[in-house]
Short mmCIF file of C-alpha atoms and ligand atoms in Angstrom, two decimals:
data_model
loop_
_atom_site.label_atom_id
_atom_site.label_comp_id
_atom_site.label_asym_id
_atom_site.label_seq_id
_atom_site.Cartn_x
_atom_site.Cartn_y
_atom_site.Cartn_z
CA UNK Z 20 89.74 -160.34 29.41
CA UNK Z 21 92.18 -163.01 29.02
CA UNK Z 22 91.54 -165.13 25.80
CA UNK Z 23 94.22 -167.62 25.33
CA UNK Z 24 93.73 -171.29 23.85
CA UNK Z 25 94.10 -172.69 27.82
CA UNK Z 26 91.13 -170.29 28.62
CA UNK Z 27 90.06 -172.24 31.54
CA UNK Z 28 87.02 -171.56 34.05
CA UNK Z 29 87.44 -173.25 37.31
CA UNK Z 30 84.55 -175.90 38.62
CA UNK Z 31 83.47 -174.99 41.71
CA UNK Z 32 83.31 -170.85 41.39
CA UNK Z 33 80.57 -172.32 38.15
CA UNK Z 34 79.01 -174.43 39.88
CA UNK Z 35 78.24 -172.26 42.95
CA UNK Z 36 77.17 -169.03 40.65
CA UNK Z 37 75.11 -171.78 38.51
CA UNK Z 38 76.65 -171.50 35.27
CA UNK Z 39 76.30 -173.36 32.20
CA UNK Z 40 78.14 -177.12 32.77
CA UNK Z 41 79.39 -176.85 29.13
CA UNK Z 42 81.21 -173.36 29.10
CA UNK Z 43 80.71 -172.09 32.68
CA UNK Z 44 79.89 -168.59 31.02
CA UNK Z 45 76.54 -168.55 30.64
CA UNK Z 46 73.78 -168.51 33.70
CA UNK Z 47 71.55 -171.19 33.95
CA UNK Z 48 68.70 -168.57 36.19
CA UNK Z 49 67.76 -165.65 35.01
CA UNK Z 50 67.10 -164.02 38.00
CA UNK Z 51 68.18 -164.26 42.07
CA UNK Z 52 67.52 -167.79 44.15
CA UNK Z 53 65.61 -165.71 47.11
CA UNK Z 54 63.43 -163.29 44.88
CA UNK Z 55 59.72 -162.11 44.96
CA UNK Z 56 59.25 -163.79 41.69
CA UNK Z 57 60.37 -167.21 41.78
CA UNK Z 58 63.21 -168.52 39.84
CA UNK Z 59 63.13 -168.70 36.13
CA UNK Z 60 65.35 -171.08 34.26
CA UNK Z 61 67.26 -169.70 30.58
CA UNK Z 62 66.03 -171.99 28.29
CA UNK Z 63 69.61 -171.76 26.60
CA UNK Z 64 72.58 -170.84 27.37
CA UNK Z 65 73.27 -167.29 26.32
CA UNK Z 66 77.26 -167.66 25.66
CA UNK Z 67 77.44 -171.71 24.09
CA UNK Z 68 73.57 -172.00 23.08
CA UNK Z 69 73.15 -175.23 25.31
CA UNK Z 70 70.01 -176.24 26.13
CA UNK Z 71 69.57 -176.95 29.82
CA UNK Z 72 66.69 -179.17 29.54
CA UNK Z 73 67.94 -182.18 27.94
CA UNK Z 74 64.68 -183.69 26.94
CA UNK Z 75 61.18 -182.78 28.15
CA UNK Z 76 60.57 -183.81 31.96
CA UNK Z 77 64.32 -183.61 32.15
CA UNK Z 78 64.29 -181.85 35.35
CA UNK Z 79 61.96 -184.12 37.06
CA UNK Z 80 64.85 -185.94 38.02
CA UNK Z 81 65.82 -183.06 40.01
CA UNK Z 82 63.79 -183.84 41.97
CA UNK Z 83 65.52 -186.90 43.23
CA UNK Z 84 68.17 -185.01 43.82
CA UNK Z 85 66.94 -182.42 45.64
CA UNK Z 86 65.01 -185.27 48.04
CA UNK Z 87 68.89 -186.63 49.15
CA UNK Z 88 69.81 -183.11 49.39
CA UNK Z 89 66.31 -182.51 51.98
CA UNK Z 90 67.28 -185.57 53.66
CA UNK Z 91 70.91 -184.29 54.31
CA UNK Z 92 69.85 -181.81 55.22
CA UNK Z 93 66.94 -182.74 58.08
CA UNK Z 94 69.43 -185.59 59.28
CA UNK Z 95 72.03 -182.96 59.98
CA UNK Z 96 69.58 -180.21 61.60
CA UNK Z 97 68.09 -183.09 63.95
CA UNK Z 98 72.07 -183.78 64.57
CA UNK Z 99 72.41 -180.24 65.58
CA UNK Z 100 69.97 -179.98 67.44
CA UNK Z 101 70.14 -182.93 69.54
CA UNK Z 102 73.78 -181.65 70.29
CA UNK Z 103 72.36 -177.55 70.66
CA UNK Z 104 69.24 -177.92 72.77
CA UNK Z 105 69.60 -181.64 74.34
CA UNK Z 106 66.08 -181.68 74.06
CA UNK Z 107 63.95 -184.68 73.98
CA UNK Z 108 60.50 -182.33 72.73
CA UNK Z 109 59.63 -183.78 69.05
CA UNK Z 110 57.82 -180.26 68.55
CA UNK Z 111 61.12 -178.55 69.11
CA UNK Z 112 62.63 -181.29 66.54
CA UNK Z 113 59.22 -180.80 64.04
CA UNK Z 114 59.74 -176.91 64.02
CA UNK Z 115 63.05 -176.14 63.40
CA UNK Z 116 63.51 -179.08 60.48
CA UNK Z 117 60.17 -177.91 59.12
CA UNK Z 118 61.13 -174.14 58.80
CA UNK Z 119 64.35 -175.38 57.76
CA UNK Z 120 62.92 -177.04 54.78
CA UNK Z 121 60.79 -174.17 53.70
CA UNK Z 122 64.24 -171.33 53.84
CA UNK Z 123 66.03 -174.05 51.92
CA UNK Z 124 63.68 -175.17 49.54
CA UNK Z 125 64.71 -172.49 46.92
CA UNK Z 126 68.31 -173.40 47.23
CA UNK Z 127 67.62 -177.08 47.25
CA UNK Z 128 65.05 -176.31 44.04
CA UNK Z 129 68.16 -174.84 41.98
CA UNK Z 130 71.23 -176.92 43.04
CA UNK Z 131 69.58 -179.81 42.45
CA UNK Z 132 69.04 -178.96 38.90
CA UNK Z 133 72.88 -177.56 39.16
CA UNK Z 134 74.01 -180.69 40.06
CA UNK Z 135 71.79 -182.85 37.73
CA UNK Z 136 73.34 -181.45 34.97
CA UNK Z 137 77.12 -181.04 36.46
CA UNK Z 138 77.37 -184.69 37.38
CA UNK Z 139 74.90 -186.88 36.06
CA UNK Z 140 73.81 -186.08 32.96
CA UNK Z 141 75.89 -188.34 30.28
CA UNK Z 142 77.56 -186.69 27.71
CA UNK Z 143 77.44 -183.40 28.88
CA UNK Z 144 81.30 -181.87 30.02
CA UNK Z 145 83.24 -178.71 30.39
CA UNK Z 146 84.74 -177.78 26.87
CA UNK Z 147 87.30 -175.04 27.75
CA UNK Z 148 87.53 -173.76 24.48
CA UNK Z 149 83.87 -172.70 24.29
CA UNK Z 150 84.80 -170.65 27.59
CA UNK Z 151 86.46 -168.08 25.13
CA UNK Z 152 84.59 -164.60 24.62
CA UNK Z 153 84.51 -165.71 20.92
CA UNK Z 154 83.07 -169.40 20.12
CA UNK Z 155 84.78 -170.22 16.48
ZN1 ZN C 217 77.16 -172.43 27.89
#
């Protein structure tokens, strides 16, 4: 493993595998998005020690997040489909989002969170150095 004093992680590779925002080492989930047991959220980060929820209720405004990422979502199904199936059916329309919602409500649930705490949380930014194997 490389460990040079320009050790740096790149963003997106982080973001997508949801590591920690502040050393992109550590996993934010402890286990897979699509699992039997629901996903469970490291209280810390096991490589920098971060702790992903900010403050109590922190993550509630995930939820905001993950409501614009639902609405992108249904906008650009209904899109699709209206281009796909020309149909003028609201049931076909009702369906498809519907299901849609449910398959992508786990990815929605975590990338949310992801991206609550990659881009709008305040004071909270890659430090490259703590993406070393040793933290001084
Ligand atoms: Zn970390």
């Amino acid at each position: 493993m490389e460990n040079s004093n320009n050790y740096k992680l790149a963003l997106w590779p982080a973001v997508l595998h949801a590591k920690c925002p502040r050393c992109r080492r550590g996993n934010m989930f402890a286990n897979s998005m699509y699992g039997f047991h629901g996903q469970t959220m490291n209280t810390t980060c096991s490589h920098c020690g971060l702790t992903f929820e900010r403050e109590p209720g922190y993550f509630y405004v995930a939820m905001f997040v993950s409501y614009a990422l639902n609405v992108a979502q249904m906008v650009t199904a209904a899109v699709a489909i209206s281009i796909l199936t020309g149909s003028d059916n609201p049931w076909v329309y009702v369906t498809i989002i519907l299901a849609l919602a449910v398959i992508l409500s786990p990815f929605n649930f975590r990338y949310s969170r992801v991206a609550l705490l990659y881009w709008l949380t305040p004071g909270l930014h890659y430090h490259p150095e703590m993406s070393q194997d040793k933290i001084n």
